[in-house]
Amino acid sequence: MTGTSAKNLLTNGSTTMVQHYKEALPPNDYPICVTCGTQYSEPRASCPVCLDERQYVPLSGQAWTTLSRLRSGARRASVHPQGPGVLGIGCEPKFAIGQRALLVKAADGNVLWDCVPYLDEELIDIVNAEGGLSAIAISHPHYYATMVDWAREFEVPVYLHTADRQWVGRSDPVLQFWDGDRMELASGLVLYRPGVHFPGGTVMHWDDDPDGLGALFSGDIIQVIPDFTHVAFMYSYPNLIPERPDVVEAAAELLAPLAYERLYGAWWDFILPRAADRIVQDSATRYLKFTRG
């Protein structure tokens, strides 16, 4: 999808679009990579996402599961508050990469930021009790997960940056592609493309969060690190490949005008609660100092 605003589609057009395809929903037997959680539309020998140098295939080899199997095992929904107007969503025990998604209670309707492979009736009931979803937006391919199942269940579009289109494992009309560096998702919510980690690496800015101080949702495009005083910028996190300095510099310039007190990372409770906008800029400066000398 090209253009600068998705508000009309989010509020008016998504239900009809998804309902048209819901009649053809297949059983929940599409293969899901056990290592990264990416779902594919047909059986395959390998997972392209894990073969890429930003991810990995474990020494034990490629393994597959399905959503039906995940639902029939020992896992169950995990839902906990993560901040004002923000609810974390995942499963216990964790699966694949282990990220949690975030339900953002925005003025124009709830938005699911990032996605997780696990989805069961308990999670569906919880999300519906919170008011359902108006849209899904995802930071990068490692978190595409079972995004089509989520979108069809809640009858909403999924917004992905077109630069990462090649990594989609299960095509579907619910997927809406946008390009450029900025897209208004809804009132108070804007997607930006810093391009760290993946060319389409996306963050979401919420300028009218409940505290009125702004929040940035970064997944691991901008990674919250354990000391919570800085953030990291990596091309590959598991393989410890640093991001190119020019990419980090451009990302910092893109985000510099934004005000946000909080930054929500990819993991449970990995959140910068104060001065996050300054921390991101200071971290970029530090990164460039070390990588450029």
Tab-separated table of C-alpha atoms in Angstrom:
chain	number	residue	atom	x	y	z
A	1	MET	CA	0.000	0.000	0.000
A	2	THR	CA	1.382	3.389	-0.924
A	3	GLY	CA	0.229	6.692	0.495
A	4	THR	CA	0.458	8.542	3.765
A	5	SER	CA	-2.651	7.470	5.657
A	6	ALA	CA	-4.368	4.188	6.449
A	7	LYS	CA	-7.125	5.659	8.596
A	8	ASN	CA	-9.953	5.242	6.082
A	9	LEU	CA	-9.115	1.593	5.426
A	10	LEU	CA	-8.613	0.912	9.122
A	11	THR	CA	-11.984	2.309	10.156
A	12	ASN	CA	-14.172	1.677	7.121
A	13	GLY	CA	-12.916	-0.877	4.637
A	14	SER	CA	-11.176	-3.666	6.531
A	15	THR	CA	-14.190	-5.655	7.733
A	16	THR	CA	-15.670	-6.202	4.285
A	17	MET	CA	-12.287	-7.119	2.837
A	18	VAL	CA	-11.561	-9.771	5.451
A	19	GLN	CA	-15.050	-11.226	5.626
A	20	HIS	CA	-14.891	-11.923	1.892
A	21	TYR	CA	-12.002	-14.329	2.469
A	22	LYS	CA	-13.021	-15.730	5.822
A	23	GLU	CA	-15.282	-18.309	4.176
A	24	ALA	CA	-12.218	-19.985	2.679
A	25	LEU	CA	-10.296	-20.371	5.954
A	26	PRO	CA	-8.316	-23.630	5.899
A	27	PRO	CA	-7.653	-25.827	8.943
A	28	ASN	CA	-4.878	-24.654	11.242
A	29	ASP	CA	-2.316	-26.972	9.695
A	30	TYR	CA	0.016	-24.576	7.895
A	31	PRO	CA	3.645	-25.293	8.879
A	32	ILE	CA	5.213	-23.028	11.516
A	33	CYS	CA	8.981	-22.916	12.007
A	34	VAL	CA	9.822	-23.974	15.555
A	35	THR	CA	12.885	-21.698	15.700
A	36	CYS	CA	11.498	-18.383	14.432
A	37	GLY	CA	7.716	-18.894	14.497
A	38	THR	CA	7.130	-17.972	10.835
A	39	GLN	CA	4.091	-19.611	9.254
A	40	TYR	CA	4.169	-20.797	5.622
A	41	SER	CA	1.319	-21.588	3.259
A	42	GLU	CA	2.658	-25.023	2.264
A	43	PRO	CA	5.037	-27.694	3.555
A	44	ARG	CA	8.698	-27.011	2.839
A	45	ALA	CA	12.093	-28.453	3.749
A	46	SER	CA	13.636	-25.257	5.092
A	47	CYS	CA	12.731	-21.878	6.553
A	48	PRO	CA	14.120	-18.959	4.480
A	49	VAL	CA	13.894	-16.639	7.494
A	50	CYS	CA	16.177	-18.910	9.521
A	51	LEU	CA	18.570	-19.487	6.611
A	52	ASP	CA	19.149	-15.729	6.464
A	53	GLU	CA	22.215	-14.517	8.413
A	54	ARG	CA	20.012	-12.453	10.747
A	55	GLN	CA	18.532	-15.669	12.151
A	56	TYR	CA	19.831	-19.260	12.388
A	57	VAL	CA	19.002	-22.935	11.965
A	58	PRO	CA	19.773	-24.782	15.214
A	59	LEU	CA	22.284	-27.648	15.272
A	60	SER	CA	19.360	-30.032	15.761
A	61	GLY	CA	18.075	-29.028	12.309
A	62	GLN	CA	14.874	-27.628	10.882
A	63	ALA	CA	11.686	-28.495	12.799
A	64	TRP	CA	8.043	-27.686	12.165
A	65	THR	CA	4.801	-27.489	14.088
A	66	THR	CA	1.297	-26.126	13.416
A	67	LEU	CA	-1.109	-23.843	15.224
A	68	SER	CA	-3.289	-26.843	16.015
A	69	ARG	CA	-0.385	-28.575	17.739
A	70	LEU	CA	0.547	-25.463	19.682
A	71	ARG	CA	-3.031	-25.205	20.925
A	72	SER	CA	-3.198	-28.854	21.986
A	73	GLY	CA	-0.052	-28.829	24.124
A	74	ALA	CA	0.951	-27.382	27.456
A	75	ARG	CA	0.984	-23.736	26.347
A	76	ARG	CA	-1.583	-21.184	27.330
A	77	ALA	CA	-2.197	-17.485	26.831
A	78	SER	CA	-0.116	-14.956	28.763
A	79	VAL	CA	-1.519	-11.426	29.046
A	80	HIS	CA	-0.118	-8.705	31.323
A	81	PRO	CA	-0.161	-4.884	31.441
A	82	GLN	CA	2.981	-3.319	29.993
A	83	GLY	CA	2.220	0.366	30.435
A	84	PRO	CA	-0.577	2.969	30.322
A	85	GLY	CA	-3.046	1.790	27.688
A	86	VAL	CA	-0.767	-1.078	26.636
A	87	LEU	CA	-1.408	-4.799	27.188
A	88	GLY	CA	1.250	-7.441	26.515
A	89	ILE	CA	0.197	-10.651	24.740
A	90	GLY	CA	2.129	-13.910	24.470
A	91	CYS	CA	2.123	-17.481	25.694
A	92	GLU	CA	3.632	-19.596	28.471
A	93	PRO	CA	5.979	-21.314	28.085
A	94	LYS	CA	7.408	-19.105	25.371
A	95	PHE	CA	7.655	-20.359	21.792
A	96	ALA	CA	10.220	-19.718	19.032
A	97	ILE	CA	11.888	-16.285	19.401
A	98	GLY	CA	9.745	-15.511	22.436
A	99	GLN	CA	8.657	-11.918	21.729
A	100	ARG	CA	5.393	-10.578	23.054
A	101	ALA	CA	2.899	-8.527	21.059
A	102	LEU	CA	1.327	-5.333	22.403
A	103	LEU	CA	-2.332	-4.336	22.366
A	104	VAL	CA	-2.284	-0.541	22.059
A	105	LYS	CA	-5.549	1.088	23.164
A	106	ALA	CA	-5.576	4.021	20.754
A	107	ALA	CA	-8.340	6.550	20.188
A	108	ASP	CA	-9.447	5.098	16.838
A	109	GLY	CA	-9.448	1.520	18.094
A	110	ASN	CA	-7.043	-1.072	19.433
A	111	VAL	CA	-3.941	-1.804	17.363
A	112	LEU	CA	-1.889	-4.964	17.741
A	113	TRP	CA	1.779	-4.030	17.518
A	114	ASP	CA	3.883	-6.972	16.335
A	115	CYS	CA	2.567	-10.513	16.423
A	116	VAL	CA	3.133	-13.853	18.130
A	117	PRO	CA	2.646	-17.351	16.678
A	118	TYR	CA	0.299	-18.497	19.437
A	119	LEU	CA	-3.436	-17.833	19.168
A	120	ASP	CA	-6.159	-19.730	21.010
A	121	GLU	CA	-9.745	-19.210	22.138
A	122	GLU	CA	-8.655	-17.721	25.466
A	123	LEU	CA	-6.581	-15.067	23.720
A	124	ILE	CA	-9.396	-14.359	21.281
A	125	ASP	CA	-11.849	-13.855	24.152
A	126	ILE	CA	-9.426	-11.594	26.035
A	127	VAL	CA	-8.774	-9.378	23.015
A	128	ASN	CA	-12.477	-9.159	22.219
A	129	ALA	CA	-13.212	-8.232	25.830
A	130	GLU	CA	-10.748	-5.355	25.439
A	131	GLY	CA	-12.652	-4.119	22.389
A	132	GLY	CA	-11.162	-6.228	19.608
A	133	LEU	CA	-8.697	-4.906	17.046
A	134	SER	CA	-8.796	-2.225	14.381
A	135	ALA	CA	-5.459	-3.062	12.754
A	136	ILE	CA	-2.198	-4.972	13.092
A	137	ALA	CA	1.200	-3.398	12.390
A	138	ILE	CA	4.441	-5.391	12.475
A	139	SER	CA	8.009	-4.191	12.887
A	140	HIS	CA	9.881	-6.749	10.774
A	141	PRO	CA	9.757	-10.312	9.346
A	142	HIS	CA	10.915	-12.132	12.485
A	143	TYR	CA	7.553	-11.222	14.026
A	144	TYR	CA	5.279	-12.011	11.076
A	145	ALA	CA	4.384	-15.259	12.880
A	146	THR	CA	0.723	-16.268	12.312
A	147	MET	CA	-0.305	-12.738	11.315
A	148	VAL	CA	-2.830	-13.968	8.736
A	149	ASP	CA	-4.667	-16.063	11.354
A	150	TRP	CA	-4.786	-13.054	13.692
A	151	ALA	CA	-6.033	-10.770	10.925
A	152	ARG	CA	-8.735	-13.150	9.774
A	153	GLU	CA	-9.917	-13.870	13.308
A	154	PHE	CA	-10.328	-10.176	14.162
A	155	GLU	CA	-11.239	-9.076	10.617
A	156	VAL	CA	-8.544	-6.417	10.299
A	157	PRO	CA	-5.707	-5.563	7.895
A	158	VAL	CA	-2.024	-6.129	8.626
A	159	TYR	CA	0.356	-3.301	7.713
A	160	LEU	CA	3.851	-4.307	6.523
A	161	HIS	CA	6.569	-2.302	4.848
A	162	THR	CA	6.947	-3.238	1.213
A	163	ALA	CA	10.755	-3.417	1.495
A	164	ASP	CA	10.339	-6.689	3.442
A	165	ARG	CA	7.661	-8.206	1.231
A	166	GLN	CA	9.933	-11.082	0.107
A	167	TRP	CA	9.840	-12.574	3.622
A	168	VAL	CA	6.065	-13.133	3.746
A	169	GLY	CA	5.508	-16.884	4.132
A	170	ARG	CA	1.742	-16.893	3.705
A	171	SER	CA	0.254	-14.409	1.256
A	172	ASP	CA	-3.264	-13.147	1.831
A	173	PRO	CA	-5.405	-10.124	0.859
A	174	VAL	CA	-5.406	-8.997	4.518
A	175	LEU	CA	-1.757	-7.930	4.081
A	176	GLN	CA	-1.467	-4.243	3.223
A	177	PHE	CA	1.955	-2.986	2.105
A	178	TRP	CA	3.114	0.587	2.532
A	179	ASP	CA	6.268	2.322	1.332
A	180	GLY	CA	8.321	5.399	2.097
A	181	ASP	CA	9.527	6.425	5.565
A	182	ARG	CA	6.219	7.420	7.189
A	183	MET	CA	2.590	6.330	7.199
A	184	GLU	CA	-0.246	7.626	9.365
A	185	LEU	CA	-1.955	4.532	10.712
A	186	ALA	CA	-4.687	6.313	12.673
A	187	SER	CA	-5.198	9.426	14.759
A	188	GLY	CA	-2.169	9.706	17.038
A	189	LEU	CA	-0.433	6.647	15.556
A	190	VAL	CA	2.258	6.922	12.876
A	191	LEU	CA	4.521	4.228	11.438
A	192	TYR	CA	8.136	5.173	10.663
A	193	ARG	CA	10.764	3.169	8.801
A	194	PRO	CA	14.212	3.547	10.399
A	195	GLY	CA	15.326	0.538	8.333
A	196	VAL	CA	17.497	-0.946	11.087
A	197	HIS	CA	17.775	-4.766	11.240
A	198	PHE	CA	15.725	-5.112	8.008
A	199	PRO	CA	15.291	-2.634	5.128
A	200	GLY	CA	11.632	-2.267	6.087
A	201	GLY	CA	12.304	-2.209	9.837
A	202	THR	CA	9.404	-0.219	11.323
A	203	VAL	CA	8.577	1.517	14.607
A	204	MET	CA	5.267	3.043	15.723
A	205	HIS	CA	4.928	6.439	17.419
A	206	TRP	CA	1.947	7.147	19.707
A	207	ASP	CA	1.764	10.851	20.419
A	208	ASP	CA	-1.459	10.843	22.458
A	209	ASP	CA	-0.799	7.977	24.859
A	210	PRO	CA	-2.685	8.167	28.183
A	211	ASP	CA	0.102	10.138	29.890
A	212	GLY	CA	0.314	12.591	27.010
A	213	LEU	CA	4.108	12.221	26.876
A	214	GLY	CA	4.390	10.025	23.799
A	215	ALA	CA	5.537	6.437	23.324
A	216	LEU	CA	7.586	4.583	20.723
A	217	PHE	CA	7.038	0.898	19.929
A	218	SER	CA	10.246	-0.514	18.501
A	219	GLY	CA	10.246	-4.316	18.647
A	220	ASP	CA	13.952	-4.985	18.243
A	221	ILE	CA	14.433	-2.494	15.436
A	222	ILE	CA	15.714	-0.471	18.377
A	223	GLN	CA	16.633	-2.963	21.077
A	224	VAL	CA	16.214	-2.236	24.778
A	225	ILE	CA	19.279	-3.654	26.545
A	226	PRO	CA	19.521	-5.042	30.098
A	227	ASP	CA	20.924	-1.931	31.789
A	228	PHE	CA	17.972	0.170	30.521
A	229	THR	CA	20.212	3.228	30.067
A	230	HIS	CA	20.868	2.740	26.343
A	231	VAL	CA	19.487	0.926	23.320
A	232	ALA	CA	21.221	-1.176	20.651
A	233	PHE	CA	21.161	-1.252	16.862
A	234	MET	CA	22.020	-4.618	15.302
A	235	TYR	CA	21.776	-6.223	11.882
A	236	SER	CA	21.600	-9.638	13.571
A	237	TYR	CA	20.958	-10.064	17.265
A	238	PRO	CA	21.536	-13.838	17.650
A	239	ASN	CA	24.631	-13.759	15.418
A	240	LEU	CA	25.950	-10.449	16.814
A	241	ILE	CA	26.360	-8.678	13.465
A	242	PRO	CA	26.324	-4.893	13.981
A	243	GLU	CA	24.141	-2.658	11.866
A	244	ARG	CA	25.881	-0.465	9.290
A	245	PRO	CA	26.724	2.978	10.690
A	246	ASP	CA	25.068	4.836	7.794
A	247	VAL	CA	21.788	3.021	8.526
A	248	VAL	CA	21.924	3.939	12.226
A	249	GLU	CA	22.750	7.545	11.436
A	250	ALA	CA	19.799	7.816	9.037
A	251	ALA	CA	17.492	6.167	11.573
A	252	ALA	CA	18.499	8.637	14.286
A	253	GLU	CA	17.858	11.550	11.928
A	254	LEU	CA	14.417	10.191	11.015
A	255	LEU	CA	13.388	9.814	14.669
A	256	ALA	CA	15.029	12.987	16.022
A	257	PRO	CA	11.915	15.207	15.671
A	258	LEU	CA	9.718	12.792	17.655
A	259	ALA	CA	8.909	13.258	21.341
A	260	TYR	CA	8.329	10.125	23.423
A	261	GLU	CA	8.903	9.414	27.078
A	262	ARG	CA	8.512	5.619	26.868
A	263	LEU	CA	9.979	3.067	24.500
A	264	TYR	CA	8.514	-0.443	24.345
A	265	GLY	CA	10.984	-3.136	23.252
A	266	ALA	CA	10.298	-6.665	22.056
A	267	TRP	CA	10.419	-8.590	25.344
A	268	TRP	CA	8.283	-8.714	28.455
A	269	ASP	CA	8.965	-5.629	30.614
A	270	PHE	CA	11.846	-4.405	28.425
A	271	ILE	CA	10.561	-0.844	28.495
A	272	LEU	CA	12.348	2.479	28.883
A	273	PRO	CA	10.024	4.404	31.213
A	274	ARG	CA	11.609	7.869	30.995
A	275	ALA	CA	13.527	10.076	28.556
A	276	ALA	CA	13.436	7.420	25.843
A	277	ASP	CA	13.775	9.920	22.984
A	278	ARG	CA	17.010	11.267	24.476
A	279	ILE	CA	18.303	7.760	25.182
A	280	VAL	CA	17.794	6.700	21.551
A	281	GLN	CA	19.696	9.707	20.239
A	282	ASP	CA	22.505	9.337	22.809
A	283	SER	CA	22.765	5.638	21.983
A	284	ALA	CA	23.048	6.372	18.271
A	285	THR	CA	25.821	8.870	18.977
A	286	ARG	CA	27.656	6.302	21.089
A	287	TYR	CA	27.191	3.631	18.434
A	288	LEU	CA	28.598	5.832	15.685
A	289	LYS	CA	31.563	6.769	17.862
A	290	PHE	CA	32.491	3.103	18.354
A	291	THR	CA	31.835	1.982	14.780
A	292	ARG	CA	33.435	4.929	13.009
A	293	GLY	CA	36.159	5.745	15.486
